[in-house]
Short mmCIF file of C-alpha atoms and ligand atoms in Angstrom, two decimals:
data_model
loop_
_atom_site.label_atom_id
_atom_site.label_comp_id
_atom_site.label_asym_id
_atom_site.label_seq_id
_atom_site.Cartn_x
_atom_site.Cartn_y
_atom_site.Cartn_z
CA UNK A 1 25.18 -15.82 -3.59
CA UNK A 2 23.78 -15.50 -0.04
CA UNK A 3 20.19 -15.88 1.12
CA UNK A 4 19.54 -12.14 0.90
CA UNK A 5 20.39 -11.92 -2.79
CA UNK A 6 18.23 -14.99 -3.44
CA UNK A 7 15.40 -13.36 -1.51
CA UNK A 8 15.61 -10.24 -3.69
CA UNK A 9 15.50 -12.37 -6.83
CA UNK A 10 12.59 -14.45 -5.46
CA UNK A 11 10.67 -11.31 -4.60
CA UNK A 12 11.17 -9.94 -8.10
CA UNK A 13 9.93 -13.23 -9.60
CA UNK A 14 6.88 -13.32 -7.32
CA UNK A 15 5.96 -9.71 -8.11
CA UNK A 16 6.43 -10.37 -11.82
CA UNK A 17 4.14 -13.43 -11.56
CA UNK A 18 1.58 -11.28 -9.70
CA UNK A 19 1.63 -8.69 -12.47
CA UNK A 20 1.24 -11.38 -15.14
CA UNK A 21 -1.67 -13.10 -13.36
CA UNK A 22 -3.38 -9.76 -12.73
CA UNK A 23 -2.82 -8.65 -16.33
CA UNK A 24 -4.27 -11.88 -17.74
CA UNK A 25 -7.12 -12.53 -15.31
CA UNK A 26 -8.46 -9.09 -14.40
CA UNK A 27 -10.69 -7.34 -16.98
CA UNK A 28 -8.80 -4.03 -16.94
CA UNK A 29 -10.36 -2.63 -20.09
CA UNK A 30 -13.98 -2.30 -18.89
CA UNK A 31 -14.55 1.28 -17.72
CA UNK A 32 -17.61 2.12 -15.61
CA UNK A 33 -20.62 3.65 -17.36
CA UNK A 34 -20.33 7.40 -18.08
CA UNK A 35 -21.01 9.67 -15.10
CA UNK A 36 -23.99 11.28 -16.87
CA UNK A 37 -25.66 7.84 -17.18
CA UNK A 38 -24.93 7.20 -13.49
CA UNK A 39 -26.58 10.49 -12.53
CA UNK A 40 -29.61 9.62 -14.67
CA UNK A 41 -29.86 6.29 -12.81
CA UNK A 42 -29.55 8.16 -9.51
CA UNK A 43 -32.44 10.48 -10.44
CA UNK A 44 -34.67 7.50 -11.24
CA UNK A 45 -34.08 5.73 -7.94
CA UNK A 46 -36.76 6.29 -5.26
CA UNK A 47 -35.65 9.37 -3.32
CA UNK A 48 -36.62 8.05 0.11
CA UNK A 49 -34.58 4.84 -0.40
CA UNK A 50 -31.54 6.86 -1.52
CA UNK A 51 -31.86 9.15 1.50
CA UNK A 52 -32.29 6.24 3.90
CA UNK A 53 -29.18 4.49 2.51
CA UNK A 54 -27.18 7.71 2.85
CA UNK A 55 -28.37 8.29 6.41
CA UNK A 56 -27.50 4.71 7.34
CA UNK A 57 -23.97 5.02 5.97
CA UNK A 58 -23.51 8.43 7.55
CA UNK A 59 -24.46 6.84 10.89
CA UNK A 60 -21.97 3.98 10.39
CA UNK A 61 -19.07 6.15 9.26
CA UNK A 62 -17.77 7.53 12.59
CA UNK A 63 -17.60 4.00 14.03
CA UNK A 64 -16.02 2.45 10.93
CA UNK A 65 -13.35 5.10 10.53
CA UNK A 66 -12.87 5.30 14.28
CA UNK A 67 -12.20 1.55 14.46
CA UNK A 68 -9.86 1.74 11.46
CA UNK A 69 -7.88 4.61 12.96
CA UNK A 70 -7.80 3.16 16.45
CA UNK A 71 -6.67 -0.24 15.12
CA UNK A 72 -3.91 1.44 13.13
CA UNK A 73 -2.71 3.58 16.03
CA UNK A 74 -2.60 0.58 18.38
CA UNK A 75 -0.77 -1.59 15.84
CA UNK A 76 1.82 1.17 15.33
CA UNK A 77 2.29 1.86 19.04
CA UNK A 78 2.76 -1.85 19.82
CA UNK A 79 4.87 -2.58 16.74
CA UNK A 80 7.05 0.48 16.32
CA UNK A 81 7.99 0.85 19.99
CA UNK A 82 9.46 -1.85 22.28
CA UNK A 83 6.07 -2.11 24.02
CA UNK A 84 4.84 -5.03 21.88
CA UNK A 85 8.09 -6.97 22.33
CA UNK A 86 7.89 -6.45 26.10
CA UNK A 87 4.31 -7.72 26.21
CA UNK A 88 5.27 -10.87 24.26
CA UNK A 89 8.18 -11.41 26.65
CA UNK A 90 5.93 -10.98 29.70
CA UNK A 91 3.33 -13.38 28.33
CA UNK A 92 6.04 -16.03 27.77
CA UNK A 93 7.61 -15.58 31.21
CA UNK A 94 5.39 -18.05 33.14
CA UNK A 95 6.46 -20.65 30.54
CA UNK A 96 10.16 -19.99 31.05
CA UNK A 97 10.32 -17.82 27.93
CA UNK A 98 9.40 -20.80 25.73
CA UNK A 99 9.22 -19.63 22.12
CA UNK A 100 5.94 -21.45 21.37
CA UNK A 101 4.24 -19.72 24.31
CA UNK A 102 5.68 -16.41 23.21
CA UNK A 103 4.58 -16.87 19.58
CA UNK A 104 1.06 -18.21 20.13
CA UNK A 105 -0.03 -16.65 23.43
CA UNK A 106 1.91 -13.46 22.70
CA UNK A 107 0.15 -13.26 19.33
CA UNK A 108 -3.24 -13.71 21.00
CA UNK A 109 -2.54 -10.98 23.56
CA UNK A 110 -1.25 -8.48 20.97
CA UNK A 111 -4.28 -9.05 18.71
CA UNK A 112 -6.66 -9.07 21.70
CA UNK A 113 -5.50 -5.59 22.76
CA UNK A 114 -6.63 -4.13 19.43
CA UNK A 115 -9.85 -6.14 19.52
CA UNK A 116 -10.81 -5.07 23.05
CA UNK A 117 -10.17 -1.40 22.34
CA UNK A 118 -12.31 -1.44 19.18
CA UNK A 119 -15.03 -3.73 20.62
CA UNK A 120 -17.25 -0.83 21.80
CA UNK A 121 -17.23 0.52 18.23
CA UNK A 122 -18.24 -2.90 16.87
CA UNK A 123 -21.13 -2.99 19.36
CA UNK A 124 -22.11 0.55 18.40
CA UNK A 125 -22.17 -0.53 14.76
CA UNK A 126 -24.50 -3.38 15.66
CA UNK A 127 -26.90 -0.97 17.39
CA UNK A 128 -27.05 1.09 14.18
CA UNK A 129 -27.74 -2.04 12.10
CA UNK A 130 -30.59 -2.89 14.46
CA UNK A 131 -31.92 0.66 14.51
CA UNK A 132 -32.20 0.54 10.71
CA UNK A 133 -33.78 -2.92 10.80
CA UNK A 134 -30.92 -4.64 9.01
CA UNK A 135 -29.76 -6.86 11.87
CA UNK A 136 -32.01 -9.51 13.44
CA UNK A 137 -29.55 -10.38 16.18
CA UNK A 138 -29.77 -10.01 19.92
CA UNK A 139 -26.70 -9.50 22.09
CA UNK A 140 -26.31 -13.17 22.91
CA UNK A 141 -26.33 -14.30 19.26
CA UNK A 142 -24.08 -11.35 18.37
CA UNK A 143 -21.64 -12.42 21.09
CA UNK A 144 -21.74 -16.04 19.93
CA UNK A 145 -20.86 -14.90 16.38
CA UNK A 146 -18.05 -12.77 17.74
CA UNK A 147 -16.63 -15.68 19.76
CA UNK A 148 -16.89 -18.04 16.78
CA UNK A 149 -14.97 -15.49 14.71
CA UNK A 150 -12.28 -15.28 17.40
CA UNK A 151 -12.12 -19.09 17.49
CA UNK A 152 -11.55 -19.35 13.74
CA UNK A 153 -8.96 -16.55 13.84
CA UNK A 154 -7.21 -18.18 16.81
CA UNK A 155 -6.81 -21.51 14.99
CA UNK A 156 -5.50 -19.86 11.82
CA UNK A 157 -3.30 -17.48 13.83
CA UNK A 158 -1.82 -20.26 15.96
CA UNK A 159 -0.94 -22.39 12.92
CA UNK A 160 0.58 -19.38 11.14
CA UNK A 161 2.62 -18.15 14.12
CA UNK A 162 3.83 -21.64 15.08
CA UNK A 163 4.84 -22.38 11.49
CA UNK A 164 6.51 -19.02 10.92
CA UNK A 165 8.62 -18.83 14.08
CA UNK A 166 9.27 -22.61 14.06
CA UNK A 167 10.80 -22.39 10.58
CA UNK A 168 12.76 -19.28 11.55
CA UNK A 169 14.32 -21.25 14.43
CA UNK A 170 15.02 -24.36 12.38
CA UNK A 171 16.63 -22.59 9.42
CA UNK A 172 17.83 -19.15 10.49
CA UNK A 173 19.11 -18.26 7.00
CA UNK A 174 16.66 -19.97 4.68
CA UNK A 175 13.38 -20.10 6.63
CA UNK A 176 11.79 -17.62 4.25
CA UNK A 177 11.87 -20.12 1.37
CA UNK A 178 9.71 -22.68 3.18
CA UNK A 179 7.65 -19.98 4.90
CA UNK A 180 6.80 -18.33 1.56
CA UNK A 181 5.84 -21.73 0.08
CA UNK A 182 3.86 -22.54 3.21
CA UNK A 183 1.99 -19.22 3.13
CA UNK A 184 1.03 -19.77 -0.51
CA UNK A 185 -0.02 -23.38 0.17
CA UNK A 186 -2.10 -22.37 3.18
CA UNK A 187 -3.89 -19.73 1.09
CA UNK A 188 -4.82 -22.31 -1.55
CA UNK A 189 -5.80 -24.91 1.05
CA UNK A 190 -7.95 -22.33 2.82
CA UNK A 191 -9.88 -21.56 -0.38
CA UNK A 192 -10.71 -25.27 -0.69
CA UNK A 193 -11.69 -25.91 2.91
CA UNK A 194 -13.35 -22.57 3.73
CA UNK A 195 -16.82 -23.56 2.42
CA UNK A 196 -16.81 -26.96 4.14
CA UNK A 197 -15.00 -26.12 7.39
CA UNK A 198 -15.55 -22.44 8.17
CA UNK A 199 -18.83 -21.35 6.56
CA UNK A 200 -20.88 -24.05 8.39
CA UNK A 201 -19.65 -22.64 11.72
CA UNK A 202 -21.67 -19.50 11.03
CA UNK A 203 -24.60 -20.67 8.88
CA UNK A 204 -26.66 -23.70 7.98
CA UNK A 205 -26.75 -24.62 4.30
CA UNK A 206 -29.53 -26.64 2.74
CA UNK A 207 -30.11 -27.55 -0.92
CA UNK A 208 -32.71 -25.29 -2.52
CA UNK A 209 -36.19 -26.80 -2.36
CA UNK A 210 -37.31 -28.71 -5.46
CA UNK A 211 -39.56 -26.64 -7.69
CA UNK A 212 -39.60 -24.52 -10.84
CA UNK A 213 -37.08 -21.95 -9.51
CA UNK A 214 -34.51 -24.58 -8.66
CA UNK A 215 -35.04 -26.32 -12.02
CA UNK A 216 -34.71 -23.01 -13.87
CA UNK A 217 -31.50 -22.15 -12.04
CA UNK A 218 -29.90 -25.55 -12.71
CA UNK A 219 -31.00 -25.35 -16.37
CA UNK A 220 -29.61 -21.81 -16.70
CA UNK A 221 -26.28 -23.00 -15.23
CA UNK A 222 -26.11 -25.96 -17.59
CA UNK A 223 -26.97 -23.73 -20.55
CA UNK A 224 -24.26 -21.32 -19.42
CA UNK A 225 -21.70 -24.14 -19.47
CA UNK A 226 -21.23 -24.06 -15.68
CA UNK A 227 -22.67 -27.33 -14.43
CA UNK A 228 -23.84 -26.78 -10.88
CA UNK A 229 -24.78 -29.79 -8.80
CA UNK A 230 -26.76 -27.79 -6.34
CA UNK A 231 -27.74 -24.31 -5.32
CA UNK A 232 -27.47 -23.97 -1.55
CA UNK A 233 -29.60 -21.75 0.67
CA UNK A 234 -28.00 -20.16 3.75
CA UNK A 235 -30.14 -19.40 6.82
CA UNK A 236 -28.96 -15.78 6.78
CA UNK A 237 -32.34 -14.52 8.03
CA UNK A 238 -31.51 -15.35 11.63
CA UNK A 239 -28.81 -12.70 11.46
CA UNK A 240 -29.80 -10.14 8.83
CA UNK A 241 -32.53 -8.88 6.53
CA UNK A 242 -29.96 -8.10 3.81
CA UNK A 243 -30.22 -9.89 0.46
CA UNK A 244 -27.16 -11.59 -0.99
CA UNK A 245 -25.66 -14.54 -2.83
CA UNK A 246 -22.10 -15.64 -3.38
CA UNK A 247 -19.87 -18.30 -4.85
CA UNK A 248 -17.04 -19.85 -2.84
CA UNK A 249 -14.70 -22.82 -2.90
CA UNK A 250 -12.58 -24.39 -5.60
CA UNK A 251 -13.08 -27.56 -7.66
CA UNK A 252 -15.06 -30.11 -5.64
CA UNK A 253 -15.92 -27.57 -2.93
CA UNK A 254 -17.25 -24.90 -5.31
CA UNK A 255 -20.78 -23.84 -4.47
CA UNK A 256 -23.32 -21.16 -5.25
CA UNK A 257 -25.09 -19.95 -2.13
CA UNK A 258 -28.16 -17.70 -1.95
CA UNK A 259 -29.46 -16.14 1.24
CA UNK A 260 -32.89 -17.36 2.37
CA UNK A 261 -33.80 -13.65 2.62
CA UNK A 262 -33.39 -13.37 -1.15
CA UNK A 263 -35.81 -16.26 -1.76
CA UNK A 264 -38.21 -14.74 0.76
CA UNK A 265 -38.19 -11.17 -0.58
CA UNK A 266 -37.34 -11.24 -4.30
CA UNK A 267 -39.46 -12.62 -7.18
CA UNK A 268 -38.01 -15.65 -9.02
CA UNK A 269 -36.79 -13.73 -12.08
CA UNK A 270 -34.71 -11.44 -9.84
CA UNK A 271 -33.29 -14.44 -7.97
CA UNK A 272 -32.36 -15.81 -11.38
CA UNK A 273 -30.58 -12.54 -12.23
CA UNK A 274 -28.60 -12.72 -8.96
CA UNK A 275 -27.61 -16.33 -9.60
CA UNK A 276 -26.62 -15.42 -13.18
CA UNK A 277 -24.12 -12.95 -11.68
CA UNK A 278 -22.71 -15.70 -9.45
CA UNK A 279 -22.49 -18.06 -12.44
CA UNK A 280 -20.31 -15.39 -14.04
CA UNK A 281 -17.86 -15.68 -11.16
CA UNK A 282 -17.91 -19.47 -11.42
CA UNK A 283 -17.51 -19.57 -15.19
CA UNK A 284 -14.67 -17.05 -15.26
CA UNK A 285 -12.82 -18.69 -12.37
CA UNK A 286 -12.86 -15.60 -10.18
CA UNK A 287 -12.38 -17.57 -6.94
CA UNK A 288 -9.31 -19.21 -8.50
CA UNK A 289 -7.99 -15.81 -9.62
CA UNK A 290 -8.44 -14.40 -6.12
CA UNK A 291 -6.76 -17.46 -4.61
CA UNK A 292 -3.74 -17.31 -6.93
CA UNK A 293 -3.31 -13.57 -6.37
CA UNK A 294 -3.68 -14.16 -2.62
CA UNK A 295 -1.12 -17.00 -2.64
CA UNK A 296 1.47 -15.02 -4.62
CA UNK A 297 0.84 -11.99 -2.40
CA UNK A 298 1.28 -14.06 0.76
CA UNK A 299 4.56 -15.54 -0.50
CA UNK A 300 5.84 -12.11 -1.52
CA UNK A 301 4.83 -10.77 1.90
CA UNK A 302 6.95 -13.40 3.64
CA UNK A 303 10.00 -12.51 1.54
CA UNK A 304 9.47 -8.81 2.28
CA UNK A 305 9.36 -9.64 6.00
CA UNK A 306 12.64 -11.54 5.68
CA UNK A 307 14.26 -8.59 3.87
CA UNK A 308 12.92 -6.18 6.51
CA UNK A 309 14.98 -8.20 8.99
CA UNK A 310 18.08 -6.47 7.61
CA UNK A 311 16.72 -3.04 8.55
CA UNK A 312 18.45 -2.75 11.92
CA UNK A 313 16.98 0.69 12.62
CA UNK A 314 13.46 -0.72 12.40
CA UNK A 315 14.30 -3.72 14.62
CA UNK A 316 15.94 -1.46 17.21
CA UNK A 317 12.86 0.77 17.24
CA UNK A 318 10.73 -2.31 18.01
CA UNK A 319 13.19 -3.56 20.62
CA UNK A 320 13.84 -6.77 18.66
CA UNK A 321 17.14 -8.50 17.79
CA UNK A 322 15.89 -10.59 14.89
CA UNK A 323 12.75 -10.95 12.80
CA UNK A 324 12.77 -14.69 13.58
CA UNK A 325 12.31 -13.99 17.30
CA UNK A 326 8.65 -14.17 18.44
CA UNK A 327 9.17 -10.81 20.13
CA UNK A 328 8.97 -9.36 16.59
CA UNK A 329 5.33 -10.27 16.14
CA UNK A 330 3.88 -6.88 17.07
CA UNK A 331 6.24 -5.32 14.53
CA UNK A 332 5.03 -7.79 11.88
CA UNK A 333 1.40 -7.01 12.69
CA UNK A 334 2.14 -3.28 12.34
CA UNK A 335 3.82 -3.87 8.96
CA UNK A 336 0.91 -6.08 7.80
CA UNK A 337 -1.62 -3.45 8.90
CA UNK A 338 0.17 -0.70 6.96
CA UNK A 339 0.59 -2.95 3.90
CA UNK A 340 -3.09 -3.88 3.99
CA UNK A 341 -4.12 -0.25 4.06
CA UNK A 342 -1.70 0.65 1.26
CA UNK A 343 -2.99 -2.23 -0.89
CA UNK A 344 -6.68 -1.48 -0.26
CA UNK A 345 -7.26 0.83 -3.26
CA UNK A 346 -5.70 -1.63 -5.73
CA UNK A 347 -7.47 -4.58 -4.16
CA UNK A 348 -10.81 -2.74 -4.30
CA UNK A 349 -10.24 -1.75 -7.93
CA UNK A 350 -9.50 -5.36 -8.95
CA UNK A 351 -12.58 -6.55 -7.08
CA UNK A 352 -14.81 -3.91 -8.72
CA UNK A 353 -13.57 -4.83 -12.21
CA UNK A 354 -14.25 -8.53 -11.56
CA UNK A 355 -17.70 -7.73 -10.15
CA UNK A 356 -18.56 -5.54 -13.15
CA UNK A 357 -17.63 -8.45 -15.42
CA UNK A 358 -19.98 -10.76 -13.46
CA UNK A 359 -22.71 -8.12 -13.88
CA UNK A 360 -22.10 -8.10 -17.64
CA UNK A 361 -22.31 -11.88 -17.58
CA UNK A 362 -25.68 -11.76 -15.80
CA UNK A 363 -27.00 -9.35 -18.44
CA UNK A 364 -25.76 -11.54 -21.28
CA UNK A 365 -27.11 -14.78 -19.77
CA UNK A 366 -30.56 -13.51 -18.75
CA UNK A 367 -30.90 -10.95 -21.55
CA UNK A 368 -33.29 -9.13 -19.20
CA UNK A 369 -31.72 -5.78 -18.36
CA UNK A 370 -34.96 -4.46 -16.83
CA UNK A 371 -35.08 -7.41 -14.40
CA UNK A 372 -31.42 -6.82 -13.56
CA UNK A 373 -32.18 -3.16 -12.90
CA UNK A 374 -35.15 -4.04 -10.67
CA UNK A 375 -32.98 -6.53 -8.81
CA UNK A 376 -30.25 -3.89 -8.29
CA UNK A 377 -32.87 -1.48 -7.00
CA UNK A 378 -34.32 -4.06 -4.62
CA UNK A 379 -30.89 -5.00 -3.28
CA UNK A 380 -30.00 -1.33 -2.82
CA UNK A 381 -33.26 -0.55 -1.01
CA UNK A 382 -33.27 -3.59 1.25
CA UNK A 383 -29.54 -3.56 2.02
CA UNK A 384 -29.57 0.23 2.60
CA UNK A 385 -26.80 0.76 0.06
CA UNK A 386 -25.09 4.10 -0.38
CA UNK A 387 -26.04 4.10 -4.06
CA UNK A 388 -23.43 6.71 -5.05
CA UNK A 389 -20.82 6.71 -2.28
CA UNK A 390 -18.24 9.47 -1.66
CA UNK A 391 -15.42 9.21 -4.17
CA UNK A 392 -12.55 8.60 -1.74
CA UNK A 393 -14.47 5.91 0.14
CA UNK A 394 -15.35 4.26 -3.16
CA UNK A 395 -11.74 4.25 -4.34
CA UNK A 396 -10.40 2.94 -1.03
CA UNK A 397 -12.95 0.35 0.01
CA UNK A 398 -15.71 -0.38 -2.54
CA UNK A 399 -15.54 -4.06 -3.51
CA UNK A 400 -18.43 -3.70 -5.95
CA UNK A 401 -19.39 -1.07 -8.53
CA UNK A 402 -21.83 1.43 -7.07
CA UNK A 403 -25.56 0.84 -7.55
CA UNK A 404 -25.80 3.76 -10.00
CA UNK A 405 -22.90 2.29 -12.01
CA UNK A 406 -24.57 -1.11 -12.11
CA UNK A 407 -27.93 0.30 -13.19
CA UNK A 408 -26.26 2.50 -15.82
CA UNK A 409 -24.46 -0.59 -17.16
CA UNK A 410 -27.77 -2.50 -17.37
CA UNK A 411 -29.31 0.39 -19.32
CA UNK A 412 -26.32 0.55 -21.67
CA UNK A 413 -26.81 -3.18 -22.29
CA UNK A 414 -30.52 -2.58 -22.99
CA UNK A 415 -29.54 0.03 -25.58
CA UNK A 416 -27.24 -2.53 -27.18
CA UNK A 417 -24.08 -0.63 -26.22
CA UNK A 418 -22.43 -3.41 -24.20
ZN1 ZN B 501 -20.15 -10.83 -7.39
#
């Protein structure tokens, strides 16, 4: 059996494993609250807050969709015509066509083209955030954040491109085996190191101040069976007025983080409700689930890329002889962009189901559905949420249940229905 047949078998095994993990770890059987309950929740929300959230999202939409469309068009033009391959070749020329220069610098230039074209839309978005009082940034701090983001992406991109094309050169027939394993391993490693290496680049984290709130949170976590050494506070207020909390990391790097804005603006019982939601993620291993799905997906993606290498029509269209040649990188970026867009609805659905389960956990742990509802309302008002977003947008991109769904679920819990 040749490498191609093995690749097909490996892909089938990886996809099967993905289905099994998703079937076992994603709470598929929890439907959102009935639409009539959602509409009742919508009617009870303050009308001016709902209108303001809608206006804010209407203002963001042209820029968001414009950037999405522009990014897609550029990726397709560079990847599905010989233009991208020619750019990579030109970038490598001063280095005598060295493959490392082609892979890393070529990758930077191809990605930079898309970034530069969509940069005005990103700046426009920032002006809208400021106009609505959500962003606290000025242009210099915004630019610093942008450059830090590019720096992180450049390091990850360089490692990925060097590893990918290096393996392809070393083992022209079997590179995909090590590359798939490497992609999965990098995904897992990244989940571990993200909170300690990447998050501190953007924010400062300090242990929550001693006091009754901190003690209550630690006690709630212990009672919940999720021992938490510390609850960390992020200095989010220098960037945003939005309220948030999250859990990240795996094993020794797992942490629960709350924004300082949340401590500033929300009463302690609502902070407790937010942390109870995050405890749900920790207890149910949602970061691990996401990491395993990500790792299997990354490995499967590598095998798909290898198999695409047999599609001579596609390679010819991109002006490339082989997928292992760095000149193929614009084609790979185009394929990844299309795959990402195609996977978005499923990814969003999985995320919403996991988030709804964390909401249910918060209700069960606090047993205070009215506090949870107040907290949802405060988050929606302060963060200018679109409390009941357009259906298509919700299905494509919503990572969380809508505010009206979450409030309806809290009310169903209060009635003893969940
Ligand atoms: Zn969550």
